[in-house]
XYZ file of C-alpha atoms in Angstrom:
327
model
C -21.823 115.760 -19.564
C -21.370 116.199 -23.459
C -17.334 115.561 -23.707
C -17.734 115.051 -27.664
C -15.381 117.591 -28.872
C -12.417 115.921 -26.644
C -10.731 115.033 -29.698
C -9.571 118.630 -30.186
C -8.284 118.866 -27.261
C -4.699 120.735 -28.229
C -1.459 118.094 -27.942
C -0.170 120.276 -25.320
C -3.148 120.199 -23.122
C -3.181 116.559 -22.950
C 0.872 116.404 -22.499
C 0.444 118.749 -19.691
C -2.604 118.188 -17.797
C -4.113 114.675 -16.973
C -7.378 116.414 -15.685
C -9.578 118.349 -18.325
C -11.987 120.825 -16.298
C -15.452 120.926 -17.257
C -18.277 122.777 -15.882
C -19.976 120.758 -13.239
C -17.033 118.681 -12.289
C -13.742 117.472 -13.863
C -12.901 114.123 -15.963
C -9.727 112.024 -15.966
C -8.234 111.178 -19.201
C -7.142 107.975 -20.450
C -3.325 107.447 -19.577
C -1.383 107.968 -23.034
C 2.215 107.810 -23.631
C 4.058 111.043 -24.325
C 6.030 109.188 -26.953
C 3.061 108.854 -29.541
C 2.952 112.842 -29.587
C 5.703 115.747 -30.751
C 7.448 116.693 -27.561
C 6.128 120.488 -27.883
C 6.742 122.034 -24.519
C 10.722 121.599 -24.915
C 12.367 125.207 -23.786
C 14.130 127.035 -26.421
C 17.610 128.696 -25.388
C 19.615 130.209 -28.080
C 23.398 130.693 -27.161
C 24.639 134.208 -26.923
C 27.580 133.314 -25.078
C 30.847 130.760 -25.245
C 30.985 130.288 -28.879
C 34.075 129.675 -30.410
C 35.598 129.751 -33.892
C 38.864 129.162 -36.125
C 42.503 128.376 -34.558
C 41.096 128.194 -31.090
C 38.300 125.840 -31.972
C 40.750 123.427 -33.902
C 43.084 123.581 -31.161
C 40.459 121.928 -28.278
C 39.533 119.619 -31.317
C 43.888 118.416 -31.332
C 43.291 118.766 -27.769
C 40.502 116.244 -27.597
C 40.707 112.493 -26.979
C 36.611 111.709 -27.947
C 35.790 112.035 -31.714
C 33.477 110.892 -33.851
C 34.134 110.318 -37.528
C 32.261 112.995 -40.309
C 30.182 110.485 -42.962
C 28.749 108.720 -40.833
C 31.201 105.726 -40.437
C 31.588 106.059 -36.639
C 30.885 107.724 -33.933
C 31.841 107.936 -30.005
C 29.695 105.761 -27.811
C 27.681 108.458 -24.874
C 30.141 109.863 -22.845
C 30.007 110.628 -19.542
C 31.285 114.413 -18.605
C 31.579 114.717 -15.100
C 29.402 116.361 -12.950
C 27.972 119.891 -12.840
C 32.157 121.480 -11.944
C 33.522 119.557 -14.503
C 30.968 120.851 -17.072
C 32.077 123.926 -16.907
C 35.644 122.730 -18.123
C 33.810 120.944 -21.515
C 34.023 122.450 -24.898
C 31.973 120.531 -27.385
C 34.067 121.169 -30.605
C 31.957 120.324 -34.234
C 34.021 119.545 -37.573
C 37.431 120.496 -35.708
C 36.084 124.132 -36.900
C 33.153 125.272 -34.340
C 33.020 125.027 -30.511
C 30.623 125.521 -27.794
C 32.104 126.358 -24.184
C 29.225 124.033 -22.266
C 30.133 126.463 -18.951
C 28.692 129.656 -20.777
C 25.296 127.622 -21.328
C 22.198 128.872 -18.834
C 20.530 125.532 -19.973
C 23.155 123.639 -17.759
C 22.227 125.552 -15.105
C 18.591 124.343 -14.660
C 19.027 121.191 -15.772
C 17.286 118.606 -13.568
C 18.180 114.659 -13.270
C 16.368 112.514 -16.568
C 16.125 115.836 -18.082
C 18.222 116.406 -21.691
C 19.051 119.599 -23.845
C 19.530 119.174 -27.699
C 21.834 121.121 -29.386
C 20.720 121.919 -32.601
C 20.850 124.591 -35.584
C 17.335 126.277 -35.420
C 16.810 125.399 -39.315
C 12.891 125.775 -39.800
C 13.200 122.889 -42.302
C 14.416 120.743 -39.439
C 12.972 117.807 -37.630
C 13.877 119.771 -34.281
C 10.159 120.304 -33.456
C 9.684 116.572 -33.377
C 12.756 116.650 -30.223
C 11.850 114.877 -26.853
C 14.783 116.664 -25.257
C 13.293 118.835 -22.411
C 15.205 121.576 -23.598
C 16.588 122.966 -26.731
C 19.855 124.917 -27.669
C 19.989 126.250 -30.772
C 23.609 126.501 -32.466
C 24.444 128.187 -35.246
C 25.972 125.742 -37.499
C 24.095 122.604 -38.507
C 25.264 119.956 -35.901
C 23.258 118.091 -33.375
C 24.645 116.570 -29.918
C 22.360 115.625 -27.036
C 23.514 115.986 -23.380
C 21.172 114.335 -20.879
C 21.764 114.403 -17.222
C 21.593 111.016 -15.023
C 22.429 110.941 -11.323
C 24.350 114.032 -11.447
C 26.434 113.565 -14.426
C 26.113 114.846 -17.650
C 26.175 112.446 -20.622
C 26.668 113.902 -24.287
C 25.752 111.448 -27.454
C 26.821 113.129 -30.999
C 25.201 112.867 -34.556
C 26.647 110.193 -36.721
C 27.008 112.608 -39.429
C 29.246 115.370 -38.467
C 32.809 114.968 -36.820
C 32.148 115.844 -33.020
C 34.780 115.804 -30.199
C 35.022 116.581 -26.682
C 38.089 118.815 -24.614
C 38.710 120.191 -21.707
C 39.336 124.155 -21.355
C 42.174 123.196 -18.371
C 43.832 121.143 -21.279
C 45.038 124.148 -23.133
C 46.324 125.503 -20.429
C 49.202 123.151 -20.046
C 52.548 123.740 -21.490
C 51.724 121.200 -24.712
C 51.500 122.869 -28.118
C 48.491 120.634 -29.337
C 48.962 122.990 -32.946
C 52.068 121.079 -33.775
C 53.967 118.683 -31.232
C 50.982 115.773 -31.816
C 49.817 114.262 -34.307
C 45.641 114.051 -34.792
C 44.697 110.365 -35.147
C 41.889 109.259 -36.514
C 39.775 107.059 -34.340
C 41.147 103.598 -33.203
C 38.363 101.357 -34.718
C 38.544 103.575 -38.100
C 42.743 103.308 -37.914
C 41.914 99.734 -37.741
C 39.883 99.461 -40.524
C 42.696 101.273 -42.690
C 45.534 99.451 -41.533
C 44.170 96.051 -42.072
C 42.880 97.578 -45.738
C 45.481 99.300 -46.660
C 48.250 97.410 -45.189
C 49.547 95.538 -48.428
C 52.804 96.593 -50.844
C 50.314 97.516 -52.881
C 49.275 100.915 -51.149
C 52.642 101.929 -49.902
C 54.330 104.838 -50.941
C 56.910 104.726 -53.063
C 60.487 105.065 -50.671
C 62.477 108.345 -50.849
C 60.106 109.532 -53.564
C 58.157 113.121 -53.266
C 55.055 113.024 -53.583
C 52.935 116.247 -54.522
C 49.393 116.106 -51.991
C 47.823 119.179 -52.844
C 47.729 122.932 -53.153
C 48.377 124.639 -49.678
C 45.863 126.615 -50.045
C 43.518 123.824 -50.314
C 44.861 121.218 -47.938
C 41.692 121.569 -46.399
C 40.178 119.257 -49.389
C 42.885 117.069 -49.108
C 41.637 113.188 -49.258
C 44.767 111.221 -48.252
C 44.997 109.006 -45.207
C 48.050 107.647 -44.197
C 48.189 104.809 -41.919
C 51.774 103.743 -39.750
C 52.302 100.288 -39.074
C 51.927 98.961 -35.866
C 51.578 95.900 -33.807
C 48.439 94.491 -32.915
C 45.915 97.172 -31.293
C 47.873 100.031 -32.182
C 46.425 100.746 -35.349
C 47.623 105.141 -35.813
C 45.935 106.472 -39.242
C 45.443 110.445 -39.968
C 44.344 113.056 -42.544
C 47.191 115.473 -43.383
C 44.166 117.878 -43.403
C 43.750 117.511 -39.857
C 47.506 118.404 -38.906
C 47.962 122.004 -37.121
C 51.533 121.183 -37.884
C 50.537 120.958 -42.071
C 48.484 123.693 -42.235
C 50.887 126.253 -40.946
C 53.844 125.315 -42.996
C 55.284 128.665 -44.866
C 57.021 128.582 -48.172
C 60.153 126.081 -47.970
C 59.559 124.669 -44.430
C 59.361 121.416 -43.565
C 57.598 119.242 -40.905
C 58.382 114.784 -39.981
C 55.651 112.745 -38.575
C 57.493 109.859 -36.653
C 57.493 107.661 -33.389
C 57.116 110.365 -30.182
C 60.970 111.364 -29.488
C 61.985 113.475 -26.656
C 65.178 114.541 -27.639
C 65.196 114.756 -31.176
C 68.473 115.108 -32.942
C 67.451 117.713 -35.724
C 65.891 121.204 -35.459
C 63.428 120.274 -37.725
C 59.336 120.684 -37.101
C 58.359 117.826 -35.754
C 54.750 116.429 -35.457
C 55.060 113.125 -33.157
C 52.937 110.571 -33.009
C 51.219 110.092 -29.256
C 52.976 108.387 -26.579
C 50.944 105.442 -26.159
C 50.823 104.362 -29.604
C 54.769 105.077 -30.607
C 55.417 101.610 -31.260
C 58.850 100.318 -32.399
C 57.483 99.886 -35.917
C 57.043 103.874 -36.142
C 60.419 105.627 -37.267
C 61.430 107.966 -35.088
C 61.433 109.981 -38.912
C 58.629 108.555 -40.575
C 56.818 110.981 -43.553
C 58.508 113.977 -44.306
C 55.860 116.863 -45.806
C 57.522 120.016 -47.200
C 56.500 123.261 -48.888
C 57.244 124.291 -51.933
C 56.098 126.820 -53.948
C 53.067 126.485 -51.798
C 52.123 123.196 -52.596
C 52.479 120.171 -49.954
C 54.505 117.299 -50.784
C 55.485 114.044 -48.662
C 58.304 111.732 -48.830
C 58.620 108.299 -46.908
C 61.382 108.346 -45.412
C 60.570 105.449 -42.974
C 62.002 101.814 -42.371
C 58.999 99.733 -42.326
C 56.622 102.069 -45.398
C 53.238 103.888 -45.184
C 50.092 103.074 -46.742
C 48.327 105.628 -48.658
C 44.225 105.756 -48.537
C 41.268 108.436 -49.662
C 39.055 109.380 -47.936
C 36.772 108.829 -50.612
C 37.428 104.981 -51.094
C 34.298 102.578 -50.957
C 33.286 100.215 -48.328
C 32.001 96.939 -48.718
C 29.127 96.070 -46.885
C 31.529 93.061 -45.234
C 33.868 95.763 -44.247
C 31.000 97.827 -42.611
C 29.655 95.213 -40.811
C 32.650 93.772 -39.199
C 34.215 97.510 -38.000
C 31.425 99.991 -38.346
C 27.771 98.159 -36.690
C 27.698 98.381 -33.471
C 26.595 94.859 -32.013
């Protein structure tokens, strides 16, 4: 039996089939391992339903506990979501701007255990034919997340590159206005990083002092970090940008950050840092932002000072190995 022309044998018969049927009888292949060939039979979904934009997308991203850092400086371990009911709860949120409601997805539905789905923007010039996800949903923003399932659950791993958090839809239904009553910290390892940086007399604000930030309309460009002391392992740091709170401050309103208070003595619009990391070195009135003439300004108004950051600021290579590299 002349089995010369095996070689061109299409990737997706040999991926599929380990018997080749040949006139006369059938022959076995050698055993080959998928891995040294473009997965190529992945299923292609596109999502027509559960996508969310705007206020209601940044408001599961407050919401959200899980988040990985845009640039690439960190990003959440693989989380585990729950089983197939509490699925249906997740909202994958991308850049605090786009969301996917996970429960709306058919994908989910047929999953199978050791089987994965890719979400991914269905760019052409993407590597997203060379995917070994079983399944593929396209998105239409250019993000990438990975949700594999494993003895029932459902584990998600993000891109290092874009911002990605996880939220529940039951959160938002609870009485908590995640828009202004919390602040959005960044990531403890990253608040870390700043505070032990940025924690010198050198980068604090200057006391009672305004200090312009940036137009209003362009907060969303805004660089600054500021990072509130704490004791060890309580490192709080956040982006003004970031702040539901900020963003919706009209002409000649004003809005303090400080340590979470539950009976605040002023009428002001408060933004309070979370619960479990208001420690005693937090002011209960900590930064004070206003608006003026549409342009954002902060005073320190604080006991113990606030360092300033950018967003923009290098990192040694020291400094990325000892917070950023993951053993």
């Amino acid at each position: 039996m002349n089995i010369n022309n095996l070689m061109s044998v299409s990737k997706a018969s040999v991926l599929t089939n380990s018997l080749l049927n040949f006139k006369g009888g059938e022959t076995k292949l050698p055993e080959m391992p998928c891995d040294s060939f473009e997965r190529i039979n992945s299923t292609k979904f596109n999502v027509t339903r559960g996508l969310i934009e705007g206020d209601e997308a940044f408001q599961y991203y407050l919401a959200s506990t899980d988040v990985g850092y845009d640039g690439g400086m960190q990003t959440f371990e693989a989380k585990n979501l729950g089983d197939k009911n509490a699925l249906m709860d997740t909202v994958v949120v991308f850049d605090g701007k786009y969301a996917i409601d996970l429960g709306e997805q058919e994908v989910f539905q047929k999953l199978q255990d050791g089987e994965s789905v890719e979400m991914i923007n269905n760019n052409p010039f993407s590597s997203n034919k060379k995917s070994k996800a079983d399944y593929q949903l396209f998105i239409p923003w250019l993000h990438r997340a990975t949700i594999a399932k494993k003895d029932g659950n459902f584990i998600i791993s993000a891109s290092a590159i874009h911002r990605t958090a996880v939220a529940r839809k039951s959160q938002l239904s609870q009485d908590t206005d995640y828009n202004t009553q919390y602040l959005n910290t960044i990531p403890q390892k990253e608040a870390e990083y700043y505070y032990k940086r940025y924690g010198y007399q050198n980068y604090l604000l200057p006391k009672s002092e305004r200090i312009f930030l940036c137009d209003m309309n362009e907060l969303d460009k805004c660089k600054d970090i500021f990072v509130l002391p704490t004791r060890k392992n309580g490192y709080v740091s956040f982006l003004p940008r970031e702040q539901k709170g900020l963003t919706s401050l009209k002409e000649g309103e004003k809005a303090v950050v400080g340590r979470y208070n539950p009976s605040p003595d002023d009428n002001m619009k408060r933004i309070n840092v979370p619960e479990e990391l208001s420690y005693a070195t937090i002011s209960d009135k900590h930064l004070l932002f206003e608006n003026i003439d549409d342009k954002l300004y902060v005073t320190d108004v604080s006991r113990n000072g606030t360092p300033r950051a950018n967003i923009n600021d290098s990192i040694s290579q020291e400094d990325w190995n000892q917070y950023f590299v993951r053993p």
